[in-house]
XYZ file of C-alpha atoms in Angstrom:
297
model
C 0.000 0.000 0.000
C 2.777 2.296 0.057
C 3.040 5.557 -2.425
C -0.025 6.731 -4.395
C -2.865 3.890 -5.194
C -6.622 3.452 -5.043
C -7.964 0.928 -2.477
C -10.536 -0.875 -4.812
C -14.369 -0.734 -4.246
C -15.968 -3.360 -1.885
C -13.297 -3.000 0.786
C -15.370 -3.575 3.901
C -14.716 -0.858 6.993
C -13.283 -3.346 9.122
C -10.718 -5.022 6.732
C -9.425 -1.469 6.306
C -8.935 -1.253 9.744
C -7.011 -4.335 10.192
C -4.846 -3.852 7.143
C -4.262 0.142 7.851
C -2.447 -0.452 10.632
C 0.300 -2.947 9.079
C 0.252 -2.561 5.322
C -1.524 1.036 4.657
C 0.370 3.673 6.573
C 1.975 5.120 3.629
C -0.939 5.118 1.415
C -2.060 8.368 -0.006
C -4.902 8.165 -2.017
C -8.167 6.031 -0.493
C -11.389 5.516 -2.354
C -13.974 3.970 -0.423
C -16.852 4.762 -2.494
C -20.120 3.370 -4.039
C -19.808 0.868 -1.027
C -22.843 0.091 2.018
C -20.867 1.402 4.425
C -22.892 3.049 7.259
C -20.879 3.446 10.088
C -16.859 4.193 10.254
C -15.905 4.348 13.663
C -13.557 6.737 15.359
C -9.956 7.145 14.800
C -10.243 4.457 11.944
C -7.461 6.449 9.661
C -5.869 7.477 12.668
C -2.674 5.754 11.535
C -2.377 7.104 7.580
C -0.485 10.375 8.024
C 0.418 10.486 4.560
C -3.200 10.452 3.236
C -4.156 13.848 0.886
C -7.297 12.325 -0.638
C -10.115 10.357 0.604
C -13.430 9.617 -1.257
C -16.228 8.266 1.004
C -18.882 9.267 -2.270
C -21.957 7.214 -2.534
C -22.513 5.272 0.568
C -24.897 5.008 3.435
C -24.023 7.148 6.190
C -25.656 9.015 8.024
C -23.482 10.110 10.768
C -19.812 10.691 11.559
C -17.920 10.730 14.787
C -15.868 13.649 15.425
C -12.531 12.179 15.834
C -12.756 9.883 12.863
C -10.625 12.047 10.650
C -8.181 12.537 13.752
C -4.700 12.345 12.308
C -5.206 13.431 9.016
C -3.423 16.157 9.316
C -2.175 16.491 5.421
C -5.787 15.374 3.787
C -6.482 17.413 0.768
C -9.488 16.782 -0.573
C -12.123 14.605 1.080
C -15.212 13.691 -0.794
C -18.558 13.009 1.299
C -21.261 13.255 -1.704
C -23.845 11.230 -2.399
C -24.928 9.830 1.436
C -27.079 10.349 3.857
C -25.424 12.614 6.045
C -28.351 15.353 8.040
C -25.354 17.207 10.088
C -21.957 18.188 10.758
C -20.603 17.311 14.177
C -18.615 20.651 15.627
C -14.646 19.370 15.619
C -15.102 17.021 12.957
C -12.950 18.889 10.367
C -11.164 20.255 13.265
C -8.110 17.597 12.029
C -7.863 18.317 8.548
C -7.279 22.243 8.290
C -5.391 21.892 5.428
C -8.217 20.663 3.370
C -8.690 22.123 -0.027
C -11.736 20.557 -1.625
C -14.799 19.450 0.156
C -17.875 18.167 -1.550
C -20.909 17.367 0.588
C -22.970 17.350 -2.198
C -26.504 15.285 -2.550
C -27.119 14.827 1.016
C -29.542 15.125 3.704
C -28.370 18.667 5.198
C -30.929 21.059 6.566
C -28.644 23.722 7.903
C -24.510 23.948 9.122
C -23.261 25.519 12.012
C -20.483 27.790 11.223
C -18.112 26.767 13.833
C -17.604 23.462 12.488
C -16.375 25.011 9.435
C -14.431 27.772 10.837
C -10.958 25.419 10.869
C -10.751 25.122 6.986
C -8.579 28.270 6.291
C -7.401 26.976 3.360
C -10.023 25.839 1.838
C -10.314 26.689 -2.063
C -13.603 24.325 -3.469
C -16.981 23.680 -1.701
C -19.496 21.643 -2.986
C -23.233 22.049 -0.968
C -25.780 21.433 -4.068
C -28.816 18.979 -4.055
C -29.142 19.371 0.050
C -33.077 20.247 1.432
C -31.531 23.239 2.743
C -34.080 25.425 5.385
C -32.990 29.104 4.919
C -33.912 29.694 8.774
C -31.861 31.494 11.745
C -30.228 28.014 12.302
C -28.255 28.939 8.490
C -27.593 32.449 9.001
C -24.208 32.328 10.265
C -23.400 29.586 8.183
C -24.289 32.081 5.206
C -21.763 34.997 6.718
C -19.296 32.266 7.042
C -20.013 31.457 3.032
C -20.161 35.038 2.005
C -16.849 35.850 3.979
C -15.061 32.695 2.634
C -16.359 34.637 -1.348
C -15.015 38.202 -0.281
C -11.536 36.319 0.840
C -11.514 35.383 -2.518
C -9.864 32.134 -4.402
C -12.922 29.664 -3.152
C -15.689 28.148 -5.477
C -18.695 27.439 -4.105
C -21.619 25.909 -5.397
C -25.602 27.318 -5.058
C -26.910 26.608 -1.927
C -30.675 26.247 -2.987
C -33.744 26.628 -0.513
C -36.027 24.421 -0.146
C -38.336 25.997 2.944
C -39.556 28.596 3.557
C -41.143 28.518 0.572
C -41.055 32.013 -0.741
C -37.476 31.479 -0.311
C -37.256 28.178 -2.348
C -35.359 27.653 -5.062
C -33.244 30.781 -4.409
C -29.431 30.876 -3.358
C -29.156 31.850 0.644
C -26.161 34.004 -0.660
C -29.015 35.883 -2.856
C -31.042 36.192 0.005
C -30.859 40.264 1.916
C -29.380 40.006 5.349
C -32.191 42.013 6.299
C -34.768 39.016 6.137
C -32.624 37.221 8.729
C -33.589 40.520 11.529
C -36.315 38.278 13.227
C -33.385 36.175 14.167
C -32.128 38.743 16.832
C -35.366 39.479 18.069
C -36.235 35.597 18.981
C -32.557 35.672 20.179
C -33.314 38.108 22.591
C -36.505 36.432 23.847
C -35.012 33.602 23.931
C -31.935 34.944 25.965
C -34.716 36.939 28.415
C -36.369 33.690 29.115
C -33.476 31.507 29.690
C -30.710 33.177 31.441
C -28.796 34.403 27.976
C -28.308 30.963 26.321
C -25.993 30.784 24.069
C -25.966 31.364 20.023
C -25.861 28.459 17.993
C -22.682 27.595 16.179
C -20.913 30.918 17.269
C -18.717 31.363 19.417
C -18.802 35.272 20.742
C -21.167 36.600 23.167
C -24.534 37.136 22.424
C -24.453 40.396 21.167
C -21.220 40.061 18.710
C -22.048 40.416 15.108
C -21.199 37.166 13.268
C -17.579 38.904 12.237
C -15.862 39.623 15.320
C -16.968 35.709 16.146
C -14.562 34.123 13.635
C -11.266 33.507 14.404
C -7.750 35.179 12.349
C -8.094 36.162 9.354
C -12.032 36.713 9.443
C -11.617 39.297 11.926
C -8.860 41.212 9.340
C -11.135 40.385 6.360
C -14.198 41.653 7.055
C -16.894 40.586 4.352
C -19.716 42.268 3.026
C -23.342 40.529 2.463
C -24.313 41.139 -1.092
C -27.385 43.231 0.677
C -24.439 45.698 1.639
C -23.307 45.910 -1.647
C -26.300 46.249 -3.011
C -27.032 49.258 -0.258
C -23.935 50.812 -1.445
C -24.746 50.902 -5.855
C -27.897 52.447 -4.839
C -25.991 55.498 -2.406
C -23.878 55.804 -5.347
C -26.493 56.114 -7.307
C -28.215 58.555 -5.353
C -25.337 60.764 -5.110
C -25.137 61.195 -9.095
C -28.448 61.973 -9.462
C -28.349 64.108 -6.783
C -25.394 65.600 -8.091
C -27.122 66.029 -11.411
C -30.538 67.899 -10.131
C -28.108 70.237 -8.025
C -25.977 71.030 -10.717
C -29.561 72.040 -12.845
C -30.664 74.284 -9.385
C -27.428 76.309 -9.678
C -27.935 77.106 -13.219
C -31.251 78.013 -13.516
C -30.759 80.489 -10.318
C -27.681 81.572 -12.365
C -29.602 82.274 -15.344
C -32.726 84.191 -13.137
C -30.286 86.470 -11.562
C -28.480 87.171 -15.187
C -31.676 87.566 -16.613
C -33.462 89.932 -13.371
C -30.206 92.017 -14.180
C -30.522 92.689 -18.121
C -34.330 93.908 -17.066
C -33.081 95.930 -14.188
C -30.912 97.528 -16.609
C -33.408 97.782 -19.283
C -35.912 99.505 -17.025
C -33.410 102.310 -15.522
C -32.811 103.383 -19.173
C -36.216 103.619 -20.353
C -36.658 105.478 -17.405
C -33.849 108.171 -18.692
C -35.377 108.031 -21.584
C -39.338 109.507 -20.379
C -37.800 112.932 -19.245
C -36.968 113.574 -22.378
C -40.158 112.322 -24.693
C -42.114 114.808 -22.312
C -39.723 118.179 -23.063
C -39.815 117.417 -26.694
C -43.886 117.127 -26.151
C -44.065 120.807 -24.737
C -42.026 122.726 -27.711
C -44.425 121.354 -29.739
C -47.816 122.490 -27.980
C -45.938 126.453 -27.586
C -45.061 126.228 -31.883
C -48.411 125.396 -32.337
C -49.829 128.592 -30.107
C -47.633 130.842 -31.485
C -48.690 129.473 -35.153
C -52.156 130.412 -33.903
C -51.579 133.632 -32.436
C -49.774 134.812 -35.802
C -52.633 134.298 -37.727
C -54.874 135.942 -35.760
């Protein structure tokens, strides 16, 4: 088993755990897929150090222990599609930092708690399609979590579809405003009033933290914004130039009533200047015309 191979298909769990420890330690690559297996229990690769790829893809489970990918320390890629997984157990990936691509694909997920995905700082491809997902408060930080991992940058990730509520389904949580997730605080705080400030599920700071200043490192330096933020910001910026625009009309037209209140100010003081003199030229008429009269009498 030693360098780079494939264990072939229809290699029962227990075999592999009686054959890692003598023959498998150096083994890299392990495909366990399109198998039964159902349960794997914990600590089973504990022994294969060297492994960077494991595929677990079409089987049966529907649960995982946390410590059963304990020692993996230089796993790469792990592929869980195609089970029946409903959850993520928090310190399950808590082993396998390094991991770079992660499919949990065509599974039974509802919702992820952010926590348990907090460890994967390196991770550059996530696969979460054809999963009933429930866009509800138990998501939310799992979609600032996904949303932070997109600002970063250099990570895929696939939609993340809703199936309830069901004005919601069919749309990507990522599409979704923060603003519809609001009502979460407020049961938060009822929920807090009424039992002695429980805790926030799958966060780790203080009830009142936003879901940024929870996360660890580099999430605290990298601050993302929801697309509802950006959004928010196009339409200030917007705003402004349109603002700008009806502004910039304002100042000419009161430019143009003051330049054209000063041509008729100006106009009407010399018309004025000119009356005196219509009347004078009036009078030396009427006393031409008496003395016209006078003479001929």
């Amino acid at each position: 088993c030693s360098g780079s191979r494939s264990i072939p298909s229809g290699l029962h769990h227990k075999s592999l755990s009686e054959r890692g420890s003598d023959k498998c330690l150096n083994v890299s690559v392990l495909d366990l897929s399109n198998n039964y297996l159902d349960n794997l229990p914990a600590g089973l690769f504990r022994d294969m150090s060297n492994l960077t790829r494991l595929t677990l893809h079409n089987n049966s489970l529907t649960g995982m222990d946390r410590d059963l990918f304990q020692g993996l320390g230089s796993l790469q890629n792990l592929d869980l599609s195609l089970n029946g997984l409903s959850t993520v157990p928090l310190g399950l990936l808590d082993e396998v930092q390094g991991l770079r691509w992660l499919s949990l694909a065509g599974n039974r997920l509802h919702g992820l708690e952010r926590a348990a995905f907090e460890p994967l700082a390196n991770l550059q491809h996530l696969e979460l399609g054809q999963n009933p997902w429930e866009c509800d408060c138990n998501l939310r930080d799992f979609k600032h979590w996904m949303e932070w991992l997109l600002y970063r940058g250099g990570c895929l990730v696939d939609a993340v579809e809703c199936t309830l509520p069901k004005d919601l389904r069919g749309r990507d949580i990522r599409g979704v405003p923060v603003e519809m997730f609001n009502y979460c605080l407020q049961l938060e705080d009822e929920n807090g009033a009424g039992g002695g400030g429980a805790s926030r599920s799958g966060t780790g700071g203080g009830p009142g933290s936003p879901p940024w200043e929870e996360a660890p490192g580099d999430c605290v330096r990298a601050r993302y914004r929801p697309v509802s933020v950006r959004r928010a910001i196009g339409t200030v910026v917007i705003a402004g130039v349109v603002c700008g625009i009806v502004c910039i009309m304002m100042v000419a037209a009161a430019a143009y009533g003051c330049i054209y209140a000063s041509l008729m100010a100006k106009y009407q003081r010399e018309l004025k200047k000119r009356q005196p003199l219509m009347g004078d030229g009036e009078a030396d008429g009427e006393e031409r015309e008496e003395k016209q009269i006078s003479s001929v009498a």
